Short mmCIF file of N, CA and C in Angstrom, two decimals:
data_model
loop_
_atom_site.label_atom_id
_atom_site.label_comp_id
_atom_site.label_asym_id
_atom_site.label_seq_id
_atom_site.Cartn_x
_atom_site.Cartn_y
_atom_site.Cartn_z
N MET A 177 0.85 -1.17 0.00
CA MET A 177 -0.01 0.00 0.00
C MET A 177 0.88 1.24 0.00
N SER A 178 0.55 2.20 -0.82
CA SER A 178 1.33 3.43 -0.87
C SER A 178 1.10 4.28 0.38
N ASN A 179 2.08 5.09 0.70
CA ASN A 179 1.93 6.01 1.83
C ASN A 179 0.77 6.96 1.62
N THR A 180 0.61 7.42 0.38
CA THR A 180 -0.48 8.35 0.09
C THR A 180 -1.81 7.72 0.42
N LEU A 181 -2.02 6.48 0.00
CA LEU A 181 -3.29 5.80 0.29
C LEU A 181 -3.46 5.57 1.79
N LEU A 182 -2.40 5.16 2.45
CA LEU A 182 -2.45 4.95 3.90
C LEU A 182 -2.81 6.25 4.63
N PHE A 183 -2.20 7.35 4.23
CA PHE A 183 -2.49 8.63 4.87
C PHE A 183 -3.92 9.07 4.62
N ARG A 184 -4.40 8.86 3.40
CA ARG A 184 -5.80 9.22 3.09
C ARG A 184 -6.78 8.35 3.86
N LEU A 185 -6.53 7.06 3.92
CA LEU A 185 -7.41 6.18 4.70
C LEU A 185 -7.42 6.58 6.17
N SER A 186 -6.26 6.94 6.68
CA SER A 186 -6.17 7.39 8.07
C SER A 186 -6.96 8.67 8.26
N ALA A 187 -6.84 9.59 7.32
CA ALA A 187 -7.58 10.86 7.43
C ALA A 187 -9.09 10.61 7.43
N TYR A 188 -9.55 9.72 6.56
CA TYR A 188 -10.99 9.43 6.53
C TYR A 188 -11.44 8.75 7.82
N LEU A 189 -10.61 7.88 8.36
CA LEU A 189 -10.93 7.26 9.64
C LEU A 189 -11.00 8.31 10.73
N PHE A 190 -10.05 9.24 10.77
CA PHE A 190 -10.04 10.29 11.77
C PHE A 190 -11.27 11.19 11.66
N PHE A 191 -11.65 11.54 10.42
CA PHE A 191 -12.83 12.36 10.22
C PHE A 191 -14.10 11.62 10.65
N ALA A 192 -14.16 10.32 10.37
CA ALA A 192 -15.32 9.54 10.78
C ALA A 192 -15.40 9.46 12.31
N LEU A 193 -14.24 9.28 12.97
CA LEU A 193 -14.25 9.25 14.43
C LEU A 193 -14.66 10.59 15.02
N CYS A 194 -14.18 11.65 14.41
CA CYS A 194 -14.57 13.00 14.86
C CYS A 194 -16.08 13.16 14.77
N ALA A 195 -16.65 12.84 13.62
CA ALA A 195 -18.09 12.99 13.41
C ALA A 195 -18.87 12.09 14.38
N GLY A 196 -18.42 10.85 14.51
CA GLY A 196 -19.11 9.92 15.40
C GLY A 196 -19.09 10.36 16.85
N LEU A 197 -17.94 10.80 17.31
CA LEU A 197 -17.81 11.21 18.70
C LEU A 197 -18.57 12.50 18.98
N LEU A 198 -18.66 13.38 17.97
CA LEU A 198 -19.41 14.62 18.15
C LEU A 198 -20.93 14.40 18.09
N LEU A 199 -21.34 13.60 17.12
CA LEU A 199 -22.78 13.43 16.87
C LEU A 199 -23.44 12.32 17.65
N ALA A 200 -22.67 11.29 17.97
CA ALA A 200 -23.27 10.14 18.67
C ALA A 200 -22.34 9.55 19.72
N PRO A 201 -21.95 10.40 20.71
CA PRO A 201 -21.02 9.89 21.71
C PRO A 201 -21.54 8.72 22.49
N GLY A 202 -22.87 8.66 22.67
CA GLY A 202 -23.47 7.56 23.40
C GLY A 202 -23.27 6.22 22.70
N LEU A 203 -23.19 6.22 21.37
CA LEU A 203 -22.96 5.01 20.62
C LEU A 203 -21.61 4.38 21.00
N PHE A 204 -20.59 5.22 21.11
CA PHE A 204 -19.27 4.73 21.51
C PHE A 204 -19.31 4.17 22.93
N GLY A 205 -20.05 4.87 23.80
CA GLY A 205 -20.19 4.37 25.17
C GLY A 205 -20.86 3.00 25.20
N THR A 206 -21.89 2.85 24.37
CA THR A 206 -22.59 1.55 24.30
C THR A 206 -21.66 0.46 23.77
N ILE A 207 -20.95 0.74 22.69
CA ILE A 207 -20.04 -0.24 22.08
C ILE A 207 -18.95 -0.65 23.08
N PHE A 208 -18.43 0.33 23.83
CA PHE A 208 -17.34 0.07 24.75
C PHE A 208 -17.82 -0.41 26.11
N GLY A 209 -19.15 -0.49 26.31
CA GLY A 209 -19.68 -1.00 27.56
C GLY A 209 -19.59 -0.01 28.71
N LEU A 210 -19.70 1.25 28.41
CA LEU A 210 -19.64 2.29 29.45
C LEU A 210 -21.04 2.69 29.88
N ASP A 211 -21.18 3.02 31.17
CA ASP A 211 -22.43 3.54 31.65
C ASP A 211 -22.63 4.95 31.08
N PRO A 212 -23.87 5.25 30.63
CA PRO A 212 -24.11 6.58 30.09
C PRO A 212 -24.00 7.65 31.17
N SER A 213 -23.36 8.76 30.80
CA SER A 213 -23.28 9.91 31.72
C SER A 213 -23.01 11.15 30.92
N THR A 214 -23.41 12.28 31.48
CA THR A 214 -23.16 13.57 30.83
C THR A 214 -21.66 13.81 30.69
N GLY A 215 -20.91 13.48 31.75
CA GLY A 215 -19.45 13.68 31.71
C GLY A 215 -18.79 12.87 30.61
N ALA A 216 -19.23 11.63 30.44
CA ALA A 216 -18.64 10.79 29.40
C ALA A 216 -18.94 11.37 28.02
N GLU A 217 -20.15 11.88 27.83
CA GLU A 217 -20.49 12.48 26.54
C GLU A 217 -19.70 13.74 26.26
N VAL A 218 -19.53 14.56 27.29
CA VAL A 218 -18.75 15.80 27.12
C VAL A 218 -17.32 15.44 26.74
N MET A 219 -16.71 14.49 27.44
CA MET A 219 -15.33 14.11 27.15
C MET A 219 -15.21 13.44 25.79
N ALA A 220 -16.20 12.64 25.39
CA ALA A 220 -16.19 12.02 24.07
C ALA A 220 -16.22 13.08 22.97
N ARG A 221 -17.05 14.09 23.14
CA ARG A 221 -17.11 15.15 22.14
C ARG A 221 -15.80 15.94 22.08
N ARG A 222 -15.24 16.22 23.23
CA ARG A 222 -13.95 16.94 23.25
C ARG A 222 -12.85 16.11 22.59
N ALA A 223 -12.84 14.80 22.89
CA ALA A 223 -11.87 13.91 22.26
C ALA A 223 -12.09 13.85 20.75
N GLY A 224 -13.37 13.84 20.36
CA GLY A 224 -13.69 13.78 18.94
C GLY A 224 -13.11 14.95 18.16
N LEU A 225 -13.12 16.11 18.79
CA LEU A 225 -12.57 17.29 18.11
C LEU A 225 -11.08 17.14 17.81
N LEU A 226 -10.36 16.38 18.58
CA LEU A 226 -8.93 16.17 18.37
C LEU A 226 -8.66 15.44 17.07
N PHE A 227 -9.64 14.64 16.60
CA PHE A 227 -9.46 13.89 15.37
C PHE A 227 -9.56 14.77 14.12
N ALA A 228 -10.26 15.90 14.20
CA ALA A 228 -10.44 16.76 13.03
C ALA A 228 -9.12 17.33 12.52
N PRO A 229 -8.30 18.00 13.35
CA PRO A 229 -7.05 18.51 12.83
C PRO A 229 -6.09 17.41 12.42
N LEU A 230 -6.13 16.29 13.12
CA LEU A 230 -5.29 15.16 12.75
C LEU A 230 -5.66 14.66 11.35
N GLY A 231 -6.94 14.51 11.09
CA GLY A 231 -7.41 14.10 9.77
C GLY A 231 -7.00 15.12 8.71
N LEU A 232 -7.13 16.39 9.03
CA LEU A 232 -6.76 17.44 8.09
C LEU A 232 -5.28 17.42 7.75
N LEU A 233 -4.45 17.22 8.77
CA LEU A 233 -2.99 17.12 8.51
C LEU A 233 -2.66 15.93 7.58
N TYR A 234 -3.20 14.78 7.89
CA TYR A 234 -2.89 13.60 7.10
C TYR A 234 -3.45 13.74 5.67
N LEU A 235 -4.61 14.34 5.51
CA LEU A 235 -5.20 14.51 4.19
C LEU A 235 -4.40 15.50 3.36
N GLN A 236 -4.05 16.63 3.97
CA GLN A 236 -3.34 17.68 3.23
C GLN A 236 -1.90 17.30 2.91
N LEU A 237 -1.29 16.47 3.74
CA LEU A 237 0.11 16.09 3.52
C LEU A 237 0.25 14.73 2.83
N ALA A 238 -0.86 14.09 2.50
CA ALA A 238 -0.80 12.74 1.90
C ALA A 238 0.01 12.70 0.61
N ASP A 239 -0.08 13.73 -0.18
CA ASP A 239 0.61 13.74 -1.48
C ASP A 239 2.03 14.30 -1.39
N MET A 240 2.44 14.74 -0.23
CA MET A 240 3.78 15.31 -0.07
C MET A 240 4.82 14.23 -0.27
N ASP A 241 5.72 14.42 -1.22
CA ASP A 241 6.75 13.42 -1.51
C ASP A 241 8.02 13.60 -0.70
N HIS A 242 8.09 14.62 0.09
CA HIS A 242 9.31 14.88 0.86
C HIS A 242 9.52 13.77 1.88
N PRO A 243 10.69 13.12 1.86
CA PRO A 243 10.95 11.98 2.75
C PRO A 243 10.81 12.32 4.23
N LYS A 244 11.26 13.51 4.65
CA LYS A 244 11.17 13.87 6.07
C LYS A 244 9.70 14.02 6.50
N VAL A 245 8.87 14.58 5.65
CA VAL A 245 7.45 14.72 5.96
C VAL A 245 6.80 13.34 6.08
N GLN A 246 7.11 12.47 5.14
CA GLN A 246 6.53 11.13 5.15
C GLN A 246 6.96 10.37 6.42
N ARG A 247 8.24 10.44 6.74
CA ARG A 247 8.72 9.76 7.95
C ARG A 247 8.08 10.33 9.22
N ALA A 248 7.89 11.65 9.25
CA ALA A 248 7.27 12.28 10.41
C ALA A 248 5.82 11.80 10.56
N LEU A 249 5.07 11.77 9.46
CA LEU A 249 3.69 11.30 9.51
C LEU A 249 3.63 9.82 9.90
N LEU A 250 4.52 9.02 9.34
CA LEU A 250 4.55 7.59 9.67
C LEU A 250 4.91 7.37 11.14
N SER A 251 5.92 8.08 11.61
CA SER A 251 6.34 7.95 13.01
C SER A 251 5.25 8.37 13.97
N ALA A 252 4.63 9.52 13.69
CA ALA A 252 3.55 10.01 14.54
C ALA A 252 2.38 9.03 14.54
N GLY A 253 2.06 8.48 13.36
CA GLY A 253 0.99 7.51 13.27
C GLY A 253 1.26 6.26 14.09
N VAL A 254 2.49 5.76 14.02
CA VAL A 254 2.86 4.56 14.80
C VAL A 254 2.69 4.83 16.29
N VAL A 255 3.22 5.93 16.76
CA VAL A 255 3.14 6.26 18.19
C VAL A 255 1.68 6.41 18.62
N PHE A 256 0.92 7.15 17.83
CA PHE A 256 -0.49 7.39 18.16
C PHE A 256 -1.26 6.08 18.23
N LEU A 257 -1.13 5.27 17.17
CA LEU A 257 -1.93 4.05 17.07
C LEU A 257 -1.55 3.00 18.09
N ILE A 258 -0.27 2.84 18.34
CA ILE A 258 0.15 1.86 19.33
C ILE A 258 -0.26 2.28 20.74
N THR A 259 -0.09 3.55 21.05
CA THR A 259 -0.45 3.99 22.41
C THR A 259 -1.94 3.97 22.65
N ILE A 260 -2.73 4.33 21.65
CA ILE A 260 -4.18 4.31 21.87
C ILE A 260 -4.69 2.87 21.96
N ALA A 261 -4.05 1.94 21.21
CA ALA A 261 -4.42 0.52 21.34
C ALA A 261 -4.03 0.01 22.73
N MET A 262 -2.85 0.40 23.21
CA MET A 262 -2.42 -0.05 24.54
C MET A 262 -3.33 0.51 25.62
N LEU A 263 -3.78 1.74 25.45
CA LEU A 263 -4.70 2.33 26.42
C LEU A 263 -6.03 1.55 26.44
N GLY A 264 -6.53 1.22 25.23
CA GLY A 264 -7.76 0.44 25.16
C GLY A 264 -7.62 -0.92 25.85
N LEU A 265 -6.52 -1.58 25.62
CA LEU A 265 -6.29 -2.89 26.27
C LEU A 265 -6.14 -2.74 27.78
N THR A 266 -5.50 -1.68 28.22
CA THR A 266 -5.33 -1.44 29.65
C THR A 266 -6.69 -1.21 30.32
N GLU A 267 -7.52 -0.38 29.69
CA GLU A 267 -8.85 -0.12 30.25
C GLU A 267 -9.70 -1.38 30.27
N TRP A 268 -9.55 -2.22 29.25
CA TRP A 268 -10.28 -3.49 29.22
C TRP A 268 -9.77 -4.43 30.34
N ALA A 269 -8.44 -4.51 30.49
CA ALA A 269 -7.86 -5.37 31.52
C ALA A 269 -8.29 -4.91 32.93
N LEU A 270 -8.47 -3.64 33.10
CA LEU A 270 -8.89 -3.10 34.40
C LEU A 270 -10.40 -3.20 34.62
N GLY A 271 -11.10 -3.67 33.59
CA GLY A 271 -12.55 -3.83 33.72
C GLY A 271 -13.34 -2.55 33.56
N ARG A 272 -12.73 -1.53 33.03
CA ARG A 272 -13.42 -0.24 32.88
C ARG A 272 -14.24 -0.13 31.59
N VAL A 273 -13.90 -0.99 30.62
CA VAL A 273 -14.65 -1.05 29.36
C VAL A 273 -14.93 -2.51 29.05
N GLY A 274 -15.90 -2.73 28.19
CA GLY A 274 -16.26 -4.09 27.80
C GLY A 274 -15.47 -4.54 26.58
N PRO A 275 -15.76 -5.75 26.12
CA PRO A 275 -15.02 -6.32 25.00
C PRO A 275 -15.23 -5.56 23.66
N GLY A 276 -16.23 -4.69 23.63
CA GLY A 276 -16.45 -3.85 22.43
C GLY A 276 -15.24 -3.00 22.10
N ILE A 277 -14.40 -2.73 23.10
CA ILE A 277 -13.21 -1.92 22.87
C ILE A 277 -12.27 -2.61 21.86
N LEU A 278 -12.42 -3.94 21.75
CA LEU A 278 -11.54 -4.67 20.84
C LEU A 278 -11.79 -4.30 19.38
N VAL A 279 -12.98 -3.79 19.07
CA VAL A 279 -13.22 -3.29 17.71
C VAL A 279 -12.25 -2.17 17.39
N ALA A 280 -12.12 -1.24 18.33
CA ALA A 280 -11.17 -0.14 18.14
C ALA A 280 -9.75 -0.63 18.17
N VAL A 281 -9.42 -1.48 19.13
CA VAL A 281 -8.04 -1.95 19.27
C VAL A 281 -7.58 -2.71 18.03
N ILE A 282 -8.42 -3.55 17.50
CA ILE A 282 -8.05 -4.31 16.29
C ILE A 282 -7.80 -3.36 15.13
N THR A 283 -8.65 -2.36 14.97
CA THR A 283 -8.46 -1.36 13.91
C THR A 283 -7.14 -0.61 14.13
N GLU A 284 -6.88 -0.22 15.35
CA GLU A 284 -5.64 0.52 15.65
C GLU A 284 -4.41 -0.33 15.41
N VAL A 285 -4.45 -1.57 15.79
CA VAL A 285 -3.30 -2.48 15.57
C VAL A 285 -3.09 -2.72 14.09
N LEU A 286 -4.16 -2.89 13.34
CA LEU A 286 -4.05 -3.06 11.90
C LEU A 286 -3.38 -1.85 11.26
N PHE A 287 -3.87 -0.67 11.58
CA PHE A 287 -3.26 0.54 11.02
C PHE A 287 -1.82 0.70 11.50
N ALA A 288 -1.55 0.39 12.76
CA ALA A 288 -0.18 0.48 13.26
C ALA A 288 0.77 -0.43 12.49
N ALA A 289 0.29 -1.63 12.18
CA ALA A 289 1.12 -2.57 11.40
C ALA A 289 1.39 -2.02 10.01
N LEU A 290 0.40 -1.41 9.40
CA LEU A 290 0.60 -0.80 8.08
C LEU A 290 1.59 0.36 8.16
N TYR A 291 1.49 1.14 9.22
CA TYR A 291 2.41 2.26 9.41
C TYR A 291 3.82 1.75 9.64
N LEU A 292 3.97 0.71 10.45
CA LEU A 292 5.32 0.16 10.72
C LEU A 292 5.93 -0.41 9.45
N LYS A 293 5.13 -1.09 8.66
CA LYS A 293 5.62 -1.63 7.38
C LYS A 293 6.09 -0.51 6.46
N ALA A 294 5.30 0.53 6.37
CA ALA A 294 5.66 1.69 5.54
C ALA A 294 6.88 2.41 6.08
N LEU A 295 6.97 2.48 7.39
CA LEU A 295 8.13 3.15 8.01
C LEU A 295 9.42 2.43 7.72
N ARG A 296 9.37 1.10 7.71
CA ARG A 296 10.57 0.32 7.39
C ARG A 296 11.04 0.55 5.97
N HIS A 297 10.14 0.91 5.08
CA HIS A 297 10.50 1.11 3.68
C HIS A 297 10.75 2.59 3.35
N ALA A 298 10.54 3.45 4.33
CA ALA A 298 10.69 4.90 4.06
C ALA A 298 12.14 5.33 4.17
#
């Protein structure tokens, strides 16, 4: 898979997460097995907003052929995806979320593997 395609797919995923967390934060709570609360919805919406600029960066820089830019995006993606997957697994191990978190973790691990593969070739 080309870096350009990987970056675009990541951007679309980030935009979808932003929209989902802003418009339907309760859905994520249900999938992850969280009790509904106003605080959880507020934090989900705030977290959702973080995905918008991330998606914009990856989309706008997807076609950039500069090796340093590509390595920076790949490195940032690896760190982000691995740490967010680890956080999900930690929360699941502590019993704070249900097995629905594995939907997110599997997606994050898949993308992290694609980023690591691309990083090795960059």
